[in-house]
């Protein structure tokens, strides 16, 4: 099944796809799982190329990087690099997403989409440092991740080529397991049922495949590995207080924390209270509709808190305008166009607005719900005396209101009359 003869490969479709005969040293984005472990052997075998592995830590829980590294070297990798990119991910990707209230398709907080351009950027840097001519990744031909990774590589490193073996090797899961057995690649766990397809980082976790593909199938318990099911969450609600500066959370319940640790702590609290489960149908960039089960407890608390604070410090006009930009930002990032100038243009506006987003938001967590219950900001465009039902003296002249209403409604009234008196 290994296609050791390079002429067996289809001709490249895109300019950045590798011509098999010129692949000498490959940087493989390695996770330690079945696909990329089989790939590690298969690339050496089918291309006669050397393989350098890169594993990126974006805060995916429960990963043992020493084990991954050992496995890569045992399977013949020339080098295996593990990069801890959690700080950079939080600072340059997740913080921007928070300021842009980033949600795609009214439910998906984009954690995977935010991670891919960073992973691909780090792959480019490592490929150059290790003298590789080609980057390989484990994405299928049906998902968004191939778009995000390949668009990033083609943008940042036009000299590098790409191979995506899963798109071309025509092995199903059974053939992969057979290949693994044949080549001494350890296969973790039982091999009877295909596992869920998982991707995760500190901003959330997605599961795909199995019964999730059956739209009529309600979520089974075994898919949830992060978030407690709401019905099993504590009977007592818990309120957390998030403090923001320039639109980014800086403290949790009065403790100033770095963003990575803050997100991890918020995720833990949310997970305990059943917060952040999303059962989502998504319009993929490649045309498919696909269902995902998401567990994103930190995002489910931090995003609504940020949005609330932003609304408080912004005018009605800013509040009408920004969601359209936020939506476009989320779409670009979802679609793998992180390096598109429009994304940075939008960020400039998002940063300008967020310069004033400072204050504290209390969020009550209870059995799957995260509800904003308190707000506090020195920049709030809010005056309790003005808003009050009590008489506010000369600050707000109620007697001016009828004149305002007459002029404000003028065009609408004229139009209504024209239509209804014809
Ligand atoms: N549907 C989500 C997205 O497009 C999650 C993808 C998860 N990726 C994965 N390789 N399992 O971003």
Short mmCIF file of C-alpha atoms and ligand atoms in Angstrom, two decimals:
data_model
loop_
_atom_site.label_atom_id
_atom_site.label_comp_id
_atom_site.label_asym_id
_atom_site.label_seq_id
_atom_site.Cartn_x
_atom_site.Cartn_y
_atom_site.Cartn_z
CA UNK A 1 0.00 0.00 0.00
CA UNK A 2 2.95 2.34 0.34
CA UNK A 3 3.35 4.15 -2.92
CA UNK A 4 7.13 4.15 -2.95
CA UNK A 5 7.17 5.05 -6.61
CA UNK A 6 6.87 8.84 -6.89
CA UNK A 7 5.19 8.51 -10.28
CA UNK A 8 2.22 7.01 -8.44
CA UNK A 9 1.40 10.43 -6.95
CA UNK A 10 -1.13 12.63 -8.68
CA UNK A 11 0.20 15.79 -10.27
CA UNK A 12 0.00 18.82 -7.96
CA UNK A 13 -3.12 20.95 -8.28
CA UNK A 14 -1.80 24.04 -6.50
CA UNK A 15 1.57 25.72 -6.94
CA UNK A 16 2.54 25.11 -3.31
CA UNK A 17 1.94 21.35 -3.42
CA UNK A 18 5.11 19.31 -3.39
CA UNK A 19 6.37 17.51 -6.46
CA UNK A 20 7.28 14.10 -4.93
CA UNK A 21 10.63 13.91 -6.66
CA UNK A 22 11.88 17.06 -4.95
CA UNK A 23 10.85 16.24 -1.38
CA UNK A 24 14.03 15.72 0.66
CA UNK A 25 13.30 16.79 4.22
CA UNK A 26 9.81 17.23 5.61
CA UNK A 27 8.62 19.15 8.64
CA UNK A 28 5.71 17.11 10.00
CA UNK A 29 3.14 18.69 12.33
CA UNK A 30 3.04 15.80 14.75
CA UNK A 31 0.40 15.17 17.41
CA UNK A 32 1.44 11.68 18.50
CA UNK A 33 -1.92 10.24 17.39
CA UNK A 34 -2.55 7.46 14.89
CA UNK A 35 -2.77 9.57 11.70
CA UNK A 36 0.41 11.55 12.16
CA UNK A 37 2.34 8.54 13.52
CA UNK A 38 1.45 6.50 10.44
CA UNK A 39 2.36 9.60 8.41
CA UNK A 40 5.76 9.84 10.03
CA UNK A 41 6.65 6.35 8.74
CA UNK A 42 4.77 6.69 5.48
CA UNK A 43 6.61 9.86 4.43
CA UNK A 44 9.98 8.21 4.99
CA UNK A 45 8.74 5.20 3.07
CA UNK A 46 6.83 6.75 0.18
CA UNK A 47 9.03 9.80 -0.45
CA UNK A 48 12.34 8.47 0.77
CA UNK A 49 12.55 11.71 2.73
CA UNK A 50 13.80 12.67 6.16
CA UNK A 51 11.23 13.81 8.69
CA UNK A 52 11.55 16.49 11.37
CA UNK A 53 8.63 16.61 13.82
CA UNK A 54 7.04 19.63 15.45
CA UNK A 55 4.49 19.42 18.24
CA UNK A 56 2.89 22.64 19.43
CA UNK A 57 1.54 23.07 22.94
CA UNK A 58 -1.48 25.40 22.85
CA UNK A 59 -2.70 24.29 26.25
CA UNK A 60 -4.46 21.08 25.24
CA UNK A 61 -5.05 19.33 28.57
CA UNK A 62 -3.51 15.99 29.52
CA UNK A 63 -0.75 15.87 26.92
CA UNK A 64 2.60 14.23 27.77
CA UNK A 65 5.10 15.89 25.46
CA UNK A 66 8.01 13.69 26.54
CA UNK A 67 6.03 10.64 25.41
CA UNK A 68 5.17 12.28 22.07
CA UNK A 69 8.79 13.21 21.50
CA UNK A 70 10.02 9.72 22.38
CA UNK A 71 7.50 8.16 20.02
CA UNK A 72 8.53 10.45 17.15
CA UNK A 73 12.20 9.62 17.57
CA UNK A 74 11.45 5.90 17.82
CA UNK A 75 9.52 6.09 14.55
CA UNK A 76 12.54 7.50 12.82
CA UNK A 77 12.18 11.26 13.11
CA UNK A 78 15.46 13.08 12.58
CA UNK A 79 14.50 15.62 15.25
CA UNK A 80 11.39 16.27 17.33
CA UNK A 81 10.71 19.78 18.57
CA UNK A 82 8.08 20.64 21.16
CA UNK A 83 7.16 24.31 21.29
CA UNK A 84 5.22 25.76 24.19
CA UNK A 85 3.23 28.48 22.42
CA UNK A 86 0.58 29.02 25.10
CA UNK A 87 1.61 32.58 25.93
CA UNK A 88 1.77 33.65 22.33
CA UNK A 89 -1.54 31.94 21.58
CA UNK A 90 -3.25 33.68 24.47
CA UNK A 91 -1.71 37.10 23.82
CA UNK A 92 -1.81 37.38 20.03
CA UNK A 93 -4.76 35.20 19.12
CA UNK A 94 -7.21 34.58 21.99
CA UNK A 95 -6.97 38.13 23.37
CA UNK A 96 -7.86 39.50 19.92
CA UNK A 97 -10.76 37.07 19.73
CA UNK A 98 -12.04 38.28 23.09
CA UNK A 99 -11.88 41.93 22.00
CA UNK A 100 -13.72 41.02 18.80
CA UNK A 101 -16.36 38.96 20.69
CA UNK A 102 -15.42 36.24 18.24
CA UNK A 103 -18.13 33.67 17.62
CA UNK A 104 -18.76 32.00 14.26
CA UNK A 105 -22.18 30.76 13.25
CA UNK A 106 -23.74 31.96 16.50
CA UNK A 107 -22.01 29.35 18.66
CA UNK A 108 -18.42 28.44 17.81
CA UNK A 109 -15.75 30.41 19.72
CA UNK A 110 -13.12 29.58 17.08
CA UNK A 111 -10.49 27.93 19.28
CA UNK A 112 -9.28 25.58 16.52
CA UNK A 113 -9.46 28.32 13.91
CA UNK A 114 -7.35 30.61 16.13
CA UNK A 115 -4.75 27.92 16.75
CA UNK A 116 -4.07 26.89 13.14
CA UNK A 117 -2.38 30.05 11.84
CA UNK A 118 -0.05 30.03 14.84
CA UNK A 119 0.75 26.33 14.43
CA UNK A 120 1.45 26.88 10.73
CA UNK A 121 3.57 29.95 11.45
CA UNK A 122 5.66 27.94 13.92
CA UNK A 123 5.93 25.13 11.36
CA UNK A 124 7.35 27.61 8.85
CA UNK A 125 9.93 28.83 11.36
CA UNK A 126 10.96 25.29 12.32
CA UNK A 127 11.05 24.12 8.70
CA UNK A 128 13.44 26.95 7.87
CA UNK A 129 15.57 26.33 10.97
CA UNK A 130 15.82 22.59 10.26
CA UNK A 131 16.46 22.93 6.54
CA UNK A 132 13.18 21.37 5.40
CA UNK A 133 11.77 21.92 1.90
CA UNK A 134 8.24 20.70 2.65
CA UNK A 135 5.65 20.83 5.45
CA UNK A 136 3.27 17.93 6.07
CA UNK A 137 0.09 18.03 8.13
CA UNK A 138 -2.57 15.53 9.10
CA UNK A 139 -5.68 17.38 7.92
CA UNK A 140 -8.22 15.69 5.69
CA UNK A 141 -9.46 17.14 2.42
CA UNK A 142 -12.89 17.86 3.86
CA UNK A 143 -12.16 20.30 6.66
CA UNK A 144 -11.29 23.91 7.34
CA UNK A 145 -7.97 23.13 8.97
CA UNK A 146 -6.24 22.30 5.67
CA UNK A 147 -7.33 25.74 4.42
CA UNK A 148 -5.99 27.52 7.50
CA UNK A 149 -2.66 25.70 7.51
CA UNK A 150 -1.94 25.78 3.80
CA UNK A 151 -3.06 29.38 3.35
CA UNK A 152 -0.69 30.36 6.16
CA UNK A 153 2.27 28.46 4.71
CA UNK A 154 1.65 29.74 1.18
CA UNK A 155 1.42 33.30 2.56
CA UNK A 156 4.42 33.30 4.89
CA UNK A 157 6.77 30.96 3.05
CA UNK A 158 6.21 30.78 -0.70
CA UNK A 159 9.44 28.79 -0.99
CA UNK A 160 8.08 25.87 1.06
CA UNK A 161 5.91 23.10 -0.35
CA UNK A 162 3.09 21.22 1.33
CA UNK A 163 1.97 17.61 1.49
CA UNK A 164 -1.27 16.42 3.06
CA UNK A 165 -1.00 12.62 3.04
CA UNK A 166 -4.52 11.99 4.39
CA UNK A 167 -5.89 13.61 1.22
CA UNK A 168 -3.96 11.27 -1.03
CA UNK A 169 -2.96 8.03 0.64
CA UNK A 170 -6.37 6.39 0.32
CA UNK A 171 -6.08 4.55 3.63
CA UNK A 172 -9.16 4.25 5.81
CA UNK A 173 -8.88 3.70 9.53
CA UNK A 174 -8.58 -0.08 9.15
CA UNK A 175 -5.76 0.22 6.62
CA UNK A 176 -4.00 2.75 8.85
CA UNK A 177 -4.17 0.35 11.78
CA UNK A 178 -2.86 -2.47 9.58
CA UNK A 179 -0.05 -0.19 8.40
CA UNK A 180 0.73 0.76 11.99
CA UNK A 181 0.88 -2.89 13.09
CA UNK A 182 3.08 -3.76 10.16
CA UNK A 183 5.52 -0.94 10.97
CA UNK A 184 5.64 -1.27 14.75
CA UNK A 185 3.64 1.88 15.41
CA UNK A 186 1.84 1.56 18.75
CA UNK A 187 -1.95 1.83 18.42
CA UNK A 188 -3.46 3.23 21.59
CA UNK A 189 -6.60 1.70 23.09
CA UNK A 190 -9.12 -0.63 21.47
CA UNK A 191 -9.28 -0.69 17.72
CA UNK A 192 -12.93 -1.78 17.40
CA UNK A 193 -14.72 1.55 17.25
CA UNK A 194 -13.28 4.67 15.67
CA UNK A 195 -12.81 7.29 18.38
CA UNK A 196 -14.22 10.81 18.15
CA UNK A 197 -12.09 13.18 16.15
CA UNK A 198 -10.86 15.65 18.76
CA UNK A 199 -9.10 18.96 18.58
CA UNK A 200 -8.44 21.09 21.63
CA UNK A 201 -6.45 23.92 23.13
CA UNK A 202 -6.82 26.23 26.10
CA UNK A 203 -9.79 28.04 24.52
CA UNK A 204 -11.90 24.93 23.90
CA UNK A 205 -12.37 21.42 22.62
CA UNK A 206 -14.24 19.99 19.65
CA UNK A 207 -15.49 16.50 18.96
CA UNK A 208 -16.60 15.24 15.55
CA UNK A 209 -17.49 11.89 13.99
CA UNK A 210 -19.39 8.79 15.16
CA UNK A 211 -23.02 9.50 16.18
CA UNK A 212 -22.37 13.27 15.96
CA UNK A 213 -22.79 12.87 12.19
CA UNK A 214 -26.38 11.72 12.76
CA UNK A 215 -28.30 14.96 13.22
CA UNK A 216 -31.16 13.12 14.91
CA UNK A 217 -28.90 11.71 17.61
CA UNK A 218 -28.90 13.66 20.90
CA UNK A 219 -25.48 14.00 22.59
CA UNK A 220 -24.20 10.92 24.37
CA UNK A 221 -22.50 11.43 27.70
CA UNK A 222 -19.16 9.92 26.70
CA UNK A 223 -18.38 12.79 24.35
CA UNK A 224 -17.95 15.23 27.25
CA UNK A 225 -14.48 15.09 28.67
CA UNK A 226 -14.14 18.63 29.96
CA UNK A 227 -17.51 19.98 31.04
CA UNK A 228 -19.73 18.40 33.69
CA UNK A 229 -23.18 17.75 32.31
CA UNK A 230 -25.41 20.58 33.58
CA UNK A 231 -27.80 18.25 35.40
CA UNK A 232 -24.87 16.92 37.44
CA UNK A 233 -23.42 20.34 38.22
CA UNK A 234 -23.48 21.68 41.80
CA UNK A 235 -26.82 22.74 43.29
CA UNK A 236 -25.28 25.99 44.52
CA UNK A 237 -24.58 28.80 42.04
CA UNK A 238 -21.17 30.47 42.09
CA UNK A 239 -20.41 34.01 40.99
CA UNK A 240 -17.03 34.84 39.49
CA UNK A 241 -15.73 38.34 38.99
CA UNK A 242 -13.65 39.13 35.94
CA UNK A 243 -11.66 42.33 35.71
CA UNK A 244 -10.74 43.71 32.29
CA UNK A 245 -8.17 46.23 31.10
CA UNK A 246 -8.11 47.37 27.48
CA UNK A 247 -10.66 44.68 26.69
CA UNK A 248 -8.59 41.78 28.03
CA UNK A 249 -9.26 39.93 31.30
CA UNK A 250 -6.49 40.58 33.85
CA UNK A 251 -7.91 39.33 37.15
CA UNK A 252 -10.22 36.63 38.44
CA UNK A 253 -11.95 37.20 41.78
CA UNK A 254 -9.37 39.84 42.63
CA UNK A 255 -6.29 37.74 41.72
CA UNK A 256 -4.21 39.28 38.96
CA UNK A 257 -3.22 36.50 36.58
CA UNK A 258 -1.48 36.04 33.27
CA UNK A 259 -3.93 35.32 30.49
CA UNK A 260 -3.02 31.62 30.14
CA UNK A 261 -3.56 30.90 33.81
CA UNK A 262 -6.66 33.06 33.97
CA UNK A 263 -8.24 31.20 31.05
CA UNK A 264 -7.33 27.84 32.61
CA UNK A 265 -8.85 28.82 35.96
CA UNK A 266 -12.03 30.20 34.37
CA UNK A 267 -12.32 27.02 32.28
CA UNK A 268 -12.11 24.90 35.41
CA UNK A 269 -14.86 26.88 37.15
CA UNK A 270 -17.07 26.80 34.08
CA UNK A 271 -16.50 23.08 33.55
CA UNK A 272 -17.51 22.37 37.13
CA UNK A 273 -20.81 24.24 36.60
CA UNK A 274 -21.64 22.64 33.25
CA UNK A 275 -20.97 25.82 31.27
CA UNK A 276 -19.86 25.96 27.64
CA UNK A 277 -21.44 22.99 25.86
CA UNK A 278 -22.42 23.79 22.28
CA UNK A 279 -24.09 21.35 19.90
CA UNK A 280 -23.43 23.09 16.62
CA UNK A 281 -24.08 22.74 12.89
CA UNK A 282 -21.46 24.62 10.96
CA UNK A 283 -21.14 25.93 7.41
CA UNK A 284 -17.61 24.91 6.54
CA UNK A 285 -15.50 26.88 4.13
CA UNK A 286 -15.23 23.88 1.80
CA UNK A 287 -19.00 23.82 1.34
CA UNK A 288 -20.06 21.11 3.77
CA UNK A 289 -22.37 21.43 6.72
CA UNK A 290 -20.95 19.51 9.67
CA UNK A 291 -22.04 19.02 13.26
CA UNK A 292 -19.57 19.54 16.10
CA UNK A 293 -19.90 19.15 19.85
CA UNK A 294 -17.93 21.90 21.54
CA UNK A 295 -16.83 22.27 25.13
CA UNK A 296 -15.60 25.81 25.64
CA UNK A 297 -16.17 26.75 29.29
CA UNK A 298 -13.71 29.67 29.44
CA UNK A 299 -15.06 31.26 26.27
CA UNK A 300 -18.64 30.83 27.49
CA UNK A 301 -17.84 33.01 30.51
CA UNK A 302 -15.24 35.47 29.24
CA UNK A 303 -16.92 36.40 25.95
CA UNK A 304 -20.28 37.47 27.40
CA UNK A 305 -18.50 39.31 30.23
CA UNK A 306 -16.36 41.22 27.74
CA UNK A 307 -19.29 41.99 25.48
CA UNK A 308 -21.27 43.37 28.40
CA UNK A 309 -18.46 45.63 29.54
CA UNK A 310 -17.84 46.83 25.99
CA UNK A 311 -21.50 47.74 25.57
CA UNK A 312 -21.39 49.70 28.79
CA UNK A 313 -18.47 51.92 27.79
CA UNK A 314 -19.57 52.41 24.17
CA UNK A 315 -22.21 54.71 22.72
CA UNK A 316 -25.35 53.49 21.04
CA UNK A 317 -23.69 54.15 17.67
CA UNK A 318 -20.56 52.16 18.47
CA UNK A 319 -22.75 49.39 19.79
CA UNK A 320 -24.76 49.31 16.56
CA UNK A 321 -21.62 49.26 14.42
CA UNK A 322 -19.17 46.90 16.09
CA UNK A 323 -21.09 43.61 15.84
CA UNK A 324 -20.89 43.81 12.03
CA UNK A 325 -17.10 44.11 12.25
CA UNK A 326 -16.89 41.38 14.88
CA UNK A 327 -18.84 39.09 12.61
CA UNK A 328 -16.55 39.78 9.68
CA UNK A 329 -13.50 39.22 11.90
CA UNK A 330 -14.86 35.85 13.04
CA UNK A 331 -15.63 34.85 9.46
CA UNK A 332 -12.13 35.72 8.22
CA UNK A 333 -10.52 33.78 11.05
CA UNK A 334 -12.87 30.84 10.61
CA UNK A 335 -12.09 30.83 6.90
CA UNK A 336 -8.34 30.62 7.44
CA UNK A 337 -7.58 34.17 6.30
CA UNK A 338 -5.77 35.22 9.47
CA UNK A 339 -3.09 37.03 7.40
CA UNK A 340 -5.63 38.98 5.31
CA UNK A 341 -5.12 42.74 5.79
CA UNK A 342 -8.81 43.28 6.49
CA UNK A 343 -8.38 41.26 9.68
CA UNK A 344 -5.72 43.70 10.88
CA UNK A 345 -7.79 46.68 9.74
CA UNK A 346 -10.67 45.42 11.85
CA UNK A 347 -8.30 44.80 14.74
CA UNK A 348 -7.27 48.47 14.60
CA UNK A 349 -10.88 49.50 15.16
CA UNK A 350 -11.41 46.78 17.75
CA UNK A 351 -8.35 48.01 19.66
CA UNK A 352 -9.51 51.61 19.48
CA UNK A 353 -12.85 50.70 21.02
CA UNK A 354 -11.25 48.42 23.59
CA UNK A 355 -8.86 51.09 24.84
CA UNK A 356 -11.72 52.14 27.13
CA UNK A 357 -12.98 48.67 28.04
CA UNK A 358 -11.96 48.56 31.67
CA UNK A 359 -13.88 47.37 34.71
CA UNK A 360 -15.39 44.38 36.46
CA UNK A 361 -18.14 41.99 35.48
CA UNK A 362 -19.70 39.41 37.78
CA UNK A 363 -20.92 36.21 36.12
CA UNK A 364 -23.10 33.71 37.90
CA UNK A 365 -22.48 30.08 37.01
CA UNK A 366 -25.29 27.67 37.59
CA UNK A 367 -26.12 24.34 35.96
CA UNK A 368 -24.93 25.14 32.47
CA UNK A 369 -25.71 28.86 32.53
CA UNK A 370 -23.26 31.75 32.72
CA UNK A 371 -25.18 34.92 33.39
CA UNK A 372 -23.85 38.43 33.81
CA UNK A 373 -25.17 39.74 37.13
CA UNK A 374 -22.98 42.74 38.07
CA UNK A 375 -21.11 45.48 36.17
CA UNK A 376 -18.69 48.17 37.21
CA UNK A 377 -16.63 50.57 35.10
CA UNK A 378 -15.24 54.06 35.50
CA UNK A 379 -15.73 54.44 31.73
CA UNK A 380 -19.36 53.39 31.69
CA UNK A 381 -21.55 55.85 29.82
CA UNK A 382 -24.03 55.45 32.59
CA UNK A 383 -25.36 57.73 35.26
CA UNK A 384 -27.63 56.16 37.84
CA UNK A 385 -29.22 59.54 38.57
CA UNK A 386 -30.16 59.96 34.90
CA UNK A 387 -31.45 56.45 34.45
CA UNK A 388 -33.50 56.52 37.62
CA UNK A 389 -37.27 56.67 37.79
CA UNK A 390 -36.78 59.24 40.51
CA UNK A 391 -36.74 62.90 39.48
CA UNK A 392 -33.23 63.75 38.23
CA UNK A 393 -33.47 67.50 38.50
CA UNK A 394 -32.10 69.59 35.67
CA UNK A 395 -29.87 66.83 34.23
CA UNK A 396 -32.52 65.38 31.97
CA UNK A 397 -35.41 67.53 30.89
CA UNK A 398 -38.45 65.31 30.53
CA UNK A 399 -40.37 68.22 29.12
CA UNK A 400 -38.04 68.22 26.06
CA UNK A 401 -39.03 64.67 25.17
CA UNK A 402 -42.23 65.44 23.22
CA UNK A 403 -40.32 67.80 20.91
CA UNK A 404 -37.69 65.16 20.36
CA UNK A 405 -40.30 62.53 19.56
CA UNK A 406 -42.05 64.80 17.07
CA UNK A 407 -38.88 65.40 15.05
CA UNK A 408 -37.38 61.95 15.49
CA UNK A 409 -40.48 60.26 14.08
CA UNK A 410 -41.13 62.86 11.33
CA UNK A 411 -40.02 60.91 8.24
CA UNK A 412 -41.52 57.66 9.44
CA UNK A 413 -44.87 59.35 10.04
CA UNK A 414 -44.85 61.03 6.63
CA UNK A 415 -44.04 57.72 4.91
CA UNK A 416 -46.75 55.88 6.79
CA UNK A 417 -49.34 58.44 5.79
CA UNK A 418 -48.34 58.29 2.10
CA UNK A 419 -48.67 54.51 2.05
CA UNK A 420 -51.90 54.35 3.94
CA UNK A 421 -53.77 57.22 2.31
CA UNK A 422 -53.21 56.11 -1.31
N1 LIG B 1 -15.32 22.71 13.09
C1 LIG B 1 -14.28 23.36 13.80
C2 LIG B 1 -13.47 24.22 12.88
O1 LIG B 1 -13.60 24.14 11.70
C3 LIG B 1 -13.43 22.41 14.59
C4 LIG B 1 -12.46 21.61 13.78
C5 LIG B 1 -11.71 20.65 14.62
N2 LIG B 1 -10.58 20.13 13.91
C6 LIG B 1 -10.19 18.85 13.93
N3 LIG B 1 -9.15 18.55 13.22
N4 LIG B 1 -10.81 17.94 14.62
O2 LIG B 1 -12.67 24.98 13.30
#
